[in-house]
PDB file of C-alpha atoms in Angstrom:
ATOM      1  CA  MET A 146      19.105 -10.059  -8.078  1.00 57.00           C
ATOM      2  CA  SER A 147      18.707  -6.590  -6.848  1.00 91.00           C
ATOM      3  CA  PHE A 148      15.432  -5.306  -8.442  1.00 96.00           C
ATOM      4  CA  ASP A 149      14.336  -7.835 -11.556  1.00 97.00           C
ATOM      5  CA  LEU A 150      10.908  -7.583 -12.652  1.00 97.00           C
ATOM      6  CA  PRO A 151       8.798  -6.255 -15.365  1.00 98.00           C
ATOM      7  CA  ARG A 152       7.685  -3.078 -14.906  1.00 98.00           C
ATOM      8  CA  ASN A 153       3.775  -1.522 -16.513  1.00 98.00           C
ATOM      9  CA  VAL A 154       1.578  -4.598 -16.210  1.00 99.00           C
ATOM     10  CA  ILE A 155      -0.124  -6.249 -13.900  1.00 99.00           C
ATOM     11  CA  LEU A 156       1.172  -9.885 -13.394  1.00 99.00           C
ATOM     12  CA  PRO A 157      -0.722 -13.004 -11.492  1.00 99.00           C
ATOM     13  CA  VAL A 158       1.496 -13.889  -8.150  1.00 99.00           C
ATOM     14  CA  ASP A 159       0.802 -17.678  -6.657  1.00 99.00           C
ATOM     15  CA  ASP A 160       3.217 -16.954  -4.016  1.00 98.00           C
ATOM     16  CA  ILE A 161       5.207 -14.088  -1.790  1.00 99.00           C
ATOM     17  CA  ASP A 162       8.531 -15.052  -0.745  1.00 99.00           C
ATOM     18  CA  VAL A 163      10.017 -11.759   0.383  1.00 99.00           C
ATOM     19  CA  ARG A 164      12.013 -11.511   3.687  1.00 99.00           C
ATOM     20  CA  LEU A 165      13.574  -9.501   6.302  1.00 99.00           C
ATOM     21  CA  ASP A 166      16.780  -9.054   6.326  1.00 98.00           C
ATOM     22  CA  PRO A 167      18.107  -8.069  10.217  1.00 97.00           C
ATOM     23  CA  GLY A 168      20.706  -5.929   8.828  1.00 97.00           C
ATOM     24  CA  PRO A 169      20.601  -1.885   8.166  1.00 97.00           C
ATOM     25  CA  HIS A 170      19.605  -0.586   4.569  1.00 98.00           C
ATOM     26  CA  PRO A 171      22.402   0.317   2.747  1.00 97.00           C
ATOM     27  CA  PHE A 172      20.120   3.308   1.731  1.00 98.00           C
ATOM     28  CA  ALA A 173      19.895   4.180   5.351  1.00 98.00           C
ATOM     29  CA  ARG A 174      23.733   2.964   6.461  1.00 97.00           C
ATOM     30  CA  ASP A 175      24.791   5.715   3.487  1.00 97.00           C
ATOM     31  CA  ASN A 176      22.300   8.928   3.360  1.00 98.00           C
ATOM     32  CA  ALA A 177      22.538   9.235   7.431  1.00 98.00           C
ATOM     33  CA  GLU A 178      23.145  12.877   8.453  1.00 98.00           C
ATOM     34  CA  ALA A 179      21.203  13.568   4.651  1.00 98.00           C
ATOM     35  CA  ILE A 180      18.343  11.283   6.023  1.00 98.00           C
ATOM     36  CA  ALA A 181      18.106  13.632   9.318  1.00 98.00           C
ATOM     37  CA  GLU A 182      18.347  16.809   8.007  1.00 98.00           C
ATOM     38  CA  ASN A 183      15.830  16.924   5.930  1.00 98.00           C
ATOM     39  CA  TRP A 184      13.589  15.070   8.723  1.00 98.00           C
ATOM     40  CA  GLN A 185      13.604  18.777   9.787  1.00 98.00           C
ATOM     41  CA  HIS A 186      12.155  20.110   6.652  1.00 98.00           C
ATOM     42  CA  GLU A 187       9.788  17.932   6.754  1.00 97.00           C
ATOM     43  CA  ILE A 188       7.859  17.932  10.734  1.00 97.00           C
ATOM     44  CA  ALA A 189       7.981  21.661   9.955  1.00 97.00           C
ATOM     45  CA  ALA A 190       6.641  21.312   7.376  1.00 95.00           C
ATOM     46  CA  ASN A 191       3.932  18.285   8.149  1.00 93.00           C
ATOM     47  CA  PRO A 192       4.276  18.117  13.005  1.00 94.00           C
ATOM     48  CA  ALA A 193       1.673  15.233  12.139  1.00 90.00           C
ATOM     49  CA  LEU A 194       4.352  13.027  10.470  1.00 94.00           C
ATOM     50  CA  PHE A 195       6.013  10.195  12.922  1.00 95.00           C
ATOM     51  CA  ASP A 196       9.165   8.535  12.585  1.00 97.00           C
ATOM     52  CA  GLY A 197       7.776   5.015  12.355  1.00 96.00           C
ATOM     53  CA  MET A 198       9.165   1.588  11.241  1.00 97.00           C
ATOM     54  CA  VAL A 199       8.600   0.959   7.489  1.00 98.00           C
ATOM     55  CA  VAL A 200       9.985  -1.188   5.149  1.00 98.00           C
ATOM     56  CA  LEU A 201      12.369  -0.768   2.197  1.00 98.00           C
ATOM     57  CA  LEU A 202      13.829  -3.723  -0.756  1.00 98.00           C
ATOM     58  CA  SER A 203      17.424  -3.617  -1.408  1.00 98.00           C
ATOM     59  CA  GLN A 204      16.113  -6.985  -3.877  1.00 98.00           C
ATOM     60  CA  LEU A 205      12.833  -7.835  -5.531  1.00 98.00           C
ATOM     61  CA  ALA A 206      12.278 -10.505  -7.858  1.00 98.00           C
ATOM     62  CA  TYR A 207       8.975 -12.183 -10.560  1.00 98.00           C
ATOM     63  CA  ARG A 208      10.004 -15.507 -10.843  1.00 98.00           C
ATOM     64  CA  ASP A 209       7.270 -17.676 -11.760  1.00 98.00           C
ATOM     65  CA  SER A 210       4.356 -16.489 -10.832  1.00 98.00           C
ATOM     66  CA  ARG A 211       6.650 -15.131  -7.547  1.00 99.00           C
ATOM     67  CA  LEU A 212       7.906 -12.047  -6.153  1.00 99.00           C
ATOM     68  CA  ILE A 213      10.809 -12.685  -3.934  1.00 98.00           C
ATOM     69  CA  GLY A 214      12.810 -10.653  -2.840  1.00 98.00           C
ATOM     70  CA  ARG A 215      14.480  -8.930   0.653  1.00 98.00           C
ATOM     71  CA  CYS A 216      13.238  -6.242   2.843  1.00 98.00           C
ATOM     72  CA  HIS A 217      15.242  -4.239   5.768  1.00 98.00           C
ATOM     73  CA  ALA A 218      13.322  -1.744   8.633  1.00 98.00           C
ATOM     74  CA  VAL A 219      14.028   1.781   8.320  1.00 98.00           C
ATOM     75  CA  ASN A 220      12.683   4.747  10.045  1.00 98.00           C
ATOM     76  CA  TYR A 221      10.159   6.843   8.638  1.00 98.00           C
ATOM     77  CA  SER A 222      13.031  10.097   7.815  1.00 98.00           C
ATOM     78  CA  THR A 223      14.413   7.547   5.385  1.00 98.00           C
ATOM     79  CA  PHE A 224      11.667   6.831   3.824  1.00 98.00           C
ATOM     80  CA  MET A 225      10.919  10.165   3.421  1.00 97.00           C
ATOM     81  CA  LEU A 226      14.257  10.772   2.193  1.00 98.00           C
ATOM     82  CA  TRP A 227      14.500   7.927   0.017  1.00 98.00           C
ATOM     83  CA  ARG A 228      10.710   9.573  -2.009  1.00 96.00           C
ATOM     84  CA  LYS A 229      13.274  12.531  -3.330  1.00 96.00           C
ATOM     85  CA  ARG A 230      15.562   9.903  -4.019  1.00 96.00           C
ATOM     86  CA  ARG A 231      14.453   7.454  -5.179  1.00 93.00           C
ATOM     87  CA  GLU A 232      16.525   6.875  -8.885  1.00 90.00           C
ATOM     88  CA  ASN A 233      19.956   4.771  -8.597  1.00 90.00           C
ATOM     89  CA  SER A 234      19.131   4.907  -4.478  1.00 95.00           C
ATOM     90  CA  GLY A 235      19.295   0.751  -4.262  1.00 96.00           C
ATOM     91  CA  ALA A 236      15.871   1.024  -3.004  1.00 97.00           C
ATOM     92  CA  GLU A 237      12.765   0.223  -3.847  1.00 98.00           C
ATOM     93  CA  HIS A 238       9.318   0.677  -2.481  1.00 98.00           C
ATOM     94  CA  ALA A 239       6.487  -2.357  -1.949  1.00 98.00           C
ATOM     95  CA  TYR A 240       2.989  -1.807  -0.382  1.00 98.00           C
ATOM     96  CA  ALA A 241      -0.121  -4.302  -0.453  1.00 98.00           C
ATOM     97  CA  HIS A 242      -3.944  -3.570  -1.421  1.00 98.00           C
ATOM     98  CA  ALA A 243      -6.791  -5.534  -0.488  1.00 99.00           C
ATOM     99  CA  MET A 244      -8.877  -4.653  -2.999  1.00 99.00           C
ATOM    100  CA  LEU A 245     -12.241  -4.241  -1.032  1.00 99.00           C
ATOM    101  CA  VAL A 246     -15.063  -5.778  -3.925  1.00 99.00           C
ATOM    102  CA  ALA A 247     -18.887  -4.637  -2.589  1.00 99.00           C
ATOM    103  CA  GLY A 248     -21.328  -7.265  -3.378  1.00 98.00           C
ATOM    104  CA  ASP A 249     -22.769  -5.264  -6.041  1.00 98.00           C
ATOM    105  CA  ASN A 250     -19.486  -5.569  -8.040  1.00 98.00           C
ATOM    106  CA  ALA A 251     -18.273  -1.781  -6.811  1.00 99.00           C
ATOM    107  CA  LEU A 252     -15.545  -1.224  -6.127  1.00 99.00           C
ATOM    108  CA  VAL A 253     -15.010   1.150  -2.370  1.00 99.00           C
ATOM    109  CA  ALA A 254     -11.528   2.789  -2.204  1.00 99.00           C
ATOM    110  CA  ILE A 255     -10.345   6.353   0.074  1.00 99.00           C
ATOM    111  CA  ARG A 256      -9.470   9.691   0.564  1.00 99.00           C
ATOM    112  CA  MET A 257      -6.343  10.241   2.443  1.00 98.00           C
ATOM    113  CA  GLY A 258      -6.942  12.272   5.024  1.00 96.00           C
ATOM    114  CA  PRO A 259      -5.353  16.253   5.079  1.00 94.00           C
ATOM    115  CA  HIS A 260      -2.393  16.247   7.449  1.00 92.00           C
ATOM    116  CA  THR A 261      -0.819  12.574   5.931  1.00 93.00           C
ATOM    117  CA  VAL A 262       1.701  12.570   3.115  1.00 92.00           C
ATOM    118  CA  ASN A 263      -0.284  11.443   0.691  1.00 95.00           C
ATOM    119  CA  ALA A 264      -3.501  13.943   1.674  1.00 95.00           C
ATOM    120  CA  GLY A 265      -6.473  14.415  -1.103  1.00 98.00           C
ATOM    121  CA  ARG A 266      -4.833  10.811  -2.587  1.00 98.00           C
ATOM    122  CA  VAL A 267      -7.799   7.569  -3.438  1.00 99.00           C
ATOM    123  CA  TYR A 268      -6.867   4.243  -2.948  1.00 99.00           C
ATOM    124  CA  PHE A 269      -7.137   1.865  -1.195  1.00 99.00           C
ATOM    125  CA  ALA A 270      -7.011   1.132   2.229  1.00 98.00           C
ATOM    126  CA  ALA A 271      -3.621   1.065   2.863  1.00 97.00           C
ATOM    127  CA  GLY A 272       0.220   1.541   4.598  1.00 93.00           C
ATOM    128  CA  SER A 273       3.459   0.663   4.299  1.00 95.00           C
ATOM    129  CA  PHE A 274       4.814  -3.269   5.394  1.00 98.00           C
ATOM    130  CA  GLU A 275       6.047  -2.847   8.843  1.00 98.00           C
ATOM    131  CA  PRO A 276       8.123  -4.951  11.013  1.00 98.00           C
ATOM    132  CA  ILE A 277       5.226  -6.424  12.925  1.00 98.00           C
ATOM    133  CA  ASP A 278       4.100  -7.843   8.844  1.00 99.00           C
ATOM    134  CA  PHE A 279       6.284 -10.332   8.886  1.00 99.00           C
ATOM    135  CA  ARG A 280       6.230 -14.199  10.028  1.00 98.00           C
ATOM    136  CA  ASP A 281       9.633 -15.352  11.115  1.00 98.00           C
ATOM    137  CA  GLY A 282      10.964 -13.182   9.160  1.00 98.00           C
ATOM    138  CA  LEU A 283       8.812 -13.894   5.205  1.00 99.00           C
ATOM    139  CA  VAL A 284       6.301 -11.306   4.862  1.00 99.00           C
ATOM    140  CA  ASP A 285       2.965 -11.911   6.131  1.00 99.00           C
ATOM    141  CA  VAL A 286       0.887  -9.224   2.696  1.00 99.00           C
ATOM    142  CA  ASP A 287      -2.733 -10.929   4.183  1.00 99.00           C
ATOM    143  CA  PHE A 288      -2.442  -9.325   7.463  1.00 99.00           C
ATOM    144  CA  ASN A 289      -0.627  -6.117   6.123  1.00 99.00           C
ATOM    145  CA  MET A 290      -3.411  -6.025   3.993  1.00 99.00           C
ATOM    146  CA  ILE A 291      -6.341  -6.557   7.549  1.00 99.00           C
ATOM    147  CA  ARG A 292      -5.022  -4.243   9.517  1.00 98.00           C
ATOM    148  CA  GLU A 293      -3.835  -1.406   7.305  1.00 98.00           C
ATOM    149  CA  VAL A 294      -7.528  -1.714   6.133  1.00 99.00           C
ATOM    150  CA  ARG A 295      -9.056  -2.146   9.620  1.00 98.00           C
ATOM    151  CA  GLU A 296      -6.538   0.817  11.365  1.00 98.00           C
ATOM    152  CA  GLU A 297      -7.913   3.267   8.321  1.00 98.00           C
ATOM    153  CA  THR A 298     -12.112   2.506   7.345  1.00 99.00           C
ATOM    154  CA  GLY A 299     -13.470   0.103  10.982  1.00 98.00           C
ATOM    155  CA  LEU A 300     -13.848  -2.649   8.595  1.00 99.00           C
ATOM    156  CA  ASP A 301     -13.199  -5.965   9.203  1.00 98.00           C
ATOM    157  CA  LEU A 302     -12.111  -7.800   6.378  1.00 98.00           C
ATOM    158  CA  SER A 303     -10.433 -11.195   7.934  1.00 98.00           C
ATOM    159  CA  GLY A 304     -13.197 -13.532   7.174  1.00 97.00           C
ATOM    160  CA  ALA A 305     -14.510 -11.574   3.612  1.00 98.00           C
ATOM    161  CA  GLU A 306     -13.411 -13.877   0.803  1.00 98.00           C
ATOM    162  CA  ARG A 307     -10.424 -13.025  -1.557  1.00 98.00           C
ATOM    163  CA  GLY A 308      -9.100 -13.659  -4.315  1.00 98.00           C
ATOM    164  CA  LYS A 309      -7.507 -16.800  -5.524  1.00 97.00           C
ATOM    165  CA  ARG A 310      -3.816 -15.351  -6.517  1.00 98.00           C
ATOM    166  CA  TYR A 311      -2.063 -11.761  -5.713  1.00 99.00           C
ATOM    167  CA  HIS A 312      -2.118  -9.814  -9.003  1.00 99.00           C
ATOM    168  CA  ALA A 313       1.744  -6.995  -8.505  1.00 99.00           C
ATOM    169  CA  MET A 314       2.590  -3.816 -10.698  1.00 99.00           C
ATOM    170  CA  SER A 315       5.552  -2.882 -10.670  1.00 98.00           C
ATOM    171  CA  THR A 316       6.343   0.809 -11.892  1.00 95.00           C
ATOM    172  CA  SER A 317       9.016   3.275 -10.848  1.00 89.00           C
ATOM    173  CA  SER A 318       7.704   4.881  -7.989  1.00 90.00           C
ATOM    174  CA  GLY A 319       6.702   1.018  -6.178  1.00 96.00           C
ATOM    175  CA  THR A 320       5.685  -2.047  -6.216  1.00 98.00           C
ATOM    176  CA  VAL A 321       2.009  -3.049  -6.191  1.00 99.00           C
ATOM    177  CA  ILE A 322       0.708  -6.258  -4.850  1.00 99.00           C
ATOM    178  CA  PHE A 323      -3.296  -6.063  -5.064  1.00 99.00           C
ATOM    179  CA  ARG A 324      -5.333  -8.727  -4.132  1.00 99.00           C
ATOM    180  CA  ARG A 325     -10.224  -8.747  -4.371  1.00 99.00           C
ATOM    181  CA  TYR A 326     -11.745  -8.628  -0.451  1.00 99.00           C
ATOM    182  CA  HIS A 327     -15.125  -9.529  -1.709  1.00 99.00           C
ATOM    183  CA  ALA A 328     -18.043  -8.247   0.774  1.00 98.00           C
ATOM    184  CA  ALA A 329     -21.811  -8.751   0.091  1.00 98.00           C
ATOM    185  CA  ALA A 330     -22.725  -5.333   1.333  1.00 98.00           C
ATOM    186  CA  PRO A 331     -23.395  -2.660  -1.363  1.00 99.00           C
ATOM    187  CA  ALA A 332     -21.090  -0.097  -2.516  1.00 99.00           C
ATOM    188  CA  ASP A 333     -23.574   2.822  -0.509  1.00 99.00           C
ATOM    189  CA  GLU A 334     -23.800   0.358   2.814  1.00 99.00           C
ATOM    190  CA  ILE A 335     -20.097  -0.194   3.401  1.00 99.00           C
ATOM    191  CA  ALA A 336     -19.458   3.101   2.764  1.00 99.00           C
ATOM    192  CA  ARG A 337     -21.725   4.694   5.078  1.00 99.00           C
ATOM    193  CA  ARG A 338     -20.282   2.305   8.180  1.00 99.00           C
ATOM    194  CA  ILE A 339     -16.917   3.501   6.784  1.00 99.00           C
ATOM    195  CA  SER A 340     -17.763   7.643   7.374  1.00 99.00           C
ATOM    196  CA  ALA A 341     -19.537   6.099  10.571  1.00 99.00           C
ATOM    197  CA  PHE A 342     -16.494   4.646  11.586  1.00 99.00           C
ATOM    198  CA  VAL A 343     -13.739   8.180  10.672  1.00 98.00           C
ATOM    199  CA  ALA A 344     -16.674  10.810  12.283  1.00 98.00           C
ATOM    200  CA  THR A 345     -15.545   8.159  15.589  1.00 98.00           C
ATOM    201  CA  GLU A 346     -11.886   9.073  15.043  1.00 96.00           C
ATOM    202  CA  THR A 347     -10.159  11.768  16.717  1.00 95.00           C
ATOM    203  CA  GLU A 348      -7.378  11.876  13.922  1.00 92.00           C
ATOM    204  CA  PRO A 349      -8.707   9.742  11.017  1.00 96.00           C
ATOM    205  CA  GLU A 350      -5.978   8.707   8.423  1.00 96.00           C
ATOM    206  CA  ILE A 351      -8.517   9.143   6.021  1.00 98.00           C
ATOM    207  CA  GLU A 352     -11.279  11.947   4.297  1.00 98.00           C
ATOM    208  CA  GLY A 353     -13.594   9.345   4.042  1.00 99.00           C
ATOM    209  CA  PRO A 354     -14.827   6.472   0.779  1.00 99.00           C
ATOM    210  CA  VAL A 355     -15.046   6.273  -2.478  1.00 99.00           C
ATOM    211  CA  ILE A 356     -17.019   4.152  -4.773  1.00 99.00           C
ATOM    212  CA  ILE A 357     -15.472   3.670  -8.142  1.00 99.00           C
ATOM    213  CA  ARG A 358     -18.756   1.808 -10.267  1.00 99.00           C
ATOM    214  CA  HIS A 359     -17.162   1.020 -13.794  1.00 98.00           C
ATOM    215  CA  ALA A 360     -13.793   1.706 -15.546  1.00 98.00           C
ATOM    216  CA  ALA A 361     -13.771   5.209 -16.325  1.00 98.00           C
ATOM    217  CA  ASP A 362     -14.943   6.349 -12.631  1.00 98.00           C
ATOM    218  CA  LEU A 363     -12.279   7.678 -11.883  1.00 98.00           C
ATOM    219  CA  PRO A 364     -12.327  10.186  -9.753  1.00 98.00           C
ATOM    220  CA  VAL A 365     -10.477  13.532  -8.269  1.00 98.00           C
ATOM    221  CA  GLY A 366      -7.072  12.177  -6.761  1.00 98.00           C
ATOM    222  CA  LEU A 367      -6.619   8.654  -8.230  1.00 99.00           C
ATOM    223  CA  SER A 368      -3.425   7.366  -7.485  1.00 98.00           C
ATOM    224  CA  PRO A 369      -1.929   6.998 -10.412  1.00 97.00           C
ATOM    225  CA  HIS A 370      -1.403   3.732  -9.913  1.00 97.00           C
ATOM    226  CA  MET A 371      -4.678   2.579  -9.501  1.00 98.00           C
ATOM    227  CA  LYS A 372      -6.133   3.243 -13.486  1.00 98.00           C
ATOM    228  CA  PRO A 373      -4.537   0.180 -14.149  1.00 98.00           C
ATOM    229  CA  LEU A 374      -5.837  -1.748 -11.188  1.00 99.00           C
ATOM    230  CA  ILE A 375      -9.699  -0.345 -11.461  1.00 99.00           C
ATOM    231  CA  GLU A 376      -9.441  -1.312 -15.489  1.00 98.00           C
ATOM    232  CA  TRP A 377      -8.402  -5.024 -14.142  1.00 99.00           C
ATOM    233  CA  HIS A 378     -10.878  -5.396 -12.011  1.00 99.00           C
ATOM    234  CA  PHE A 379     -13.714  -4.322 -13.736  1.00 98.00           C
ATOM    235  CA  ALA A 380     -12.175  -6.304 -17.279  1.00 98.00           C
ATOM    236  CA  ASN A 381     -12.080  -9.417 -15.930  1.00 94.00           C
ATOM    237  CA  GLY A 382     -14.445 -12.024 -13.686  1.00 79.00           C
ATOM    238  CA  ASN A 383     -13.859 -13.133  -9.832  1.00 63.00           C
TER     239      ASN A 383
END
């Protein structure tokens, strides 16, 4: 199966069957020395980095509105080397976005903090899948979305109205799985709540909220994958 899904197009997704393989990822197994060496360079440049656990895919396919795949837990240091050697690596990255839709239909994204790997980048509050995001070996995408939004913004989306289905877009840099989460409050109020939360954090992950009010309202630092997601939202109803 390896990686078999259309690229650079938004796909409807009704089911996600991505499972955590307990074995090592071949990329981690085959590049142990280079991973350790690169990590020393990474932490010398940014001592705030933490070598926690994330997951990398070894397979992903799209069939009949389903995503089917296999992933493996790897150290963040492995992920950092993979970012530099992703071509023909036998590994790919998937991540999830809770697309936060305010009561006035504006989107509320975030700008990442200066000490993070993606410093200054704008996207929806999100993070890589981790082993805690799996239930009996199967990924729980909504758990990951809600967890990451809470950690970065202080918002609790567990009771928010959700879009009927997921969507996904796969590019050469990774596959984003996204779903609308609707909040009743207007965007300005949501942004105030996020800013208040960030002000209480000793080392906040994000710089602050970013409101996007229409398809042409593209902020400086917007991650490349975000533009088609924003256009999709404003071109499609709930």
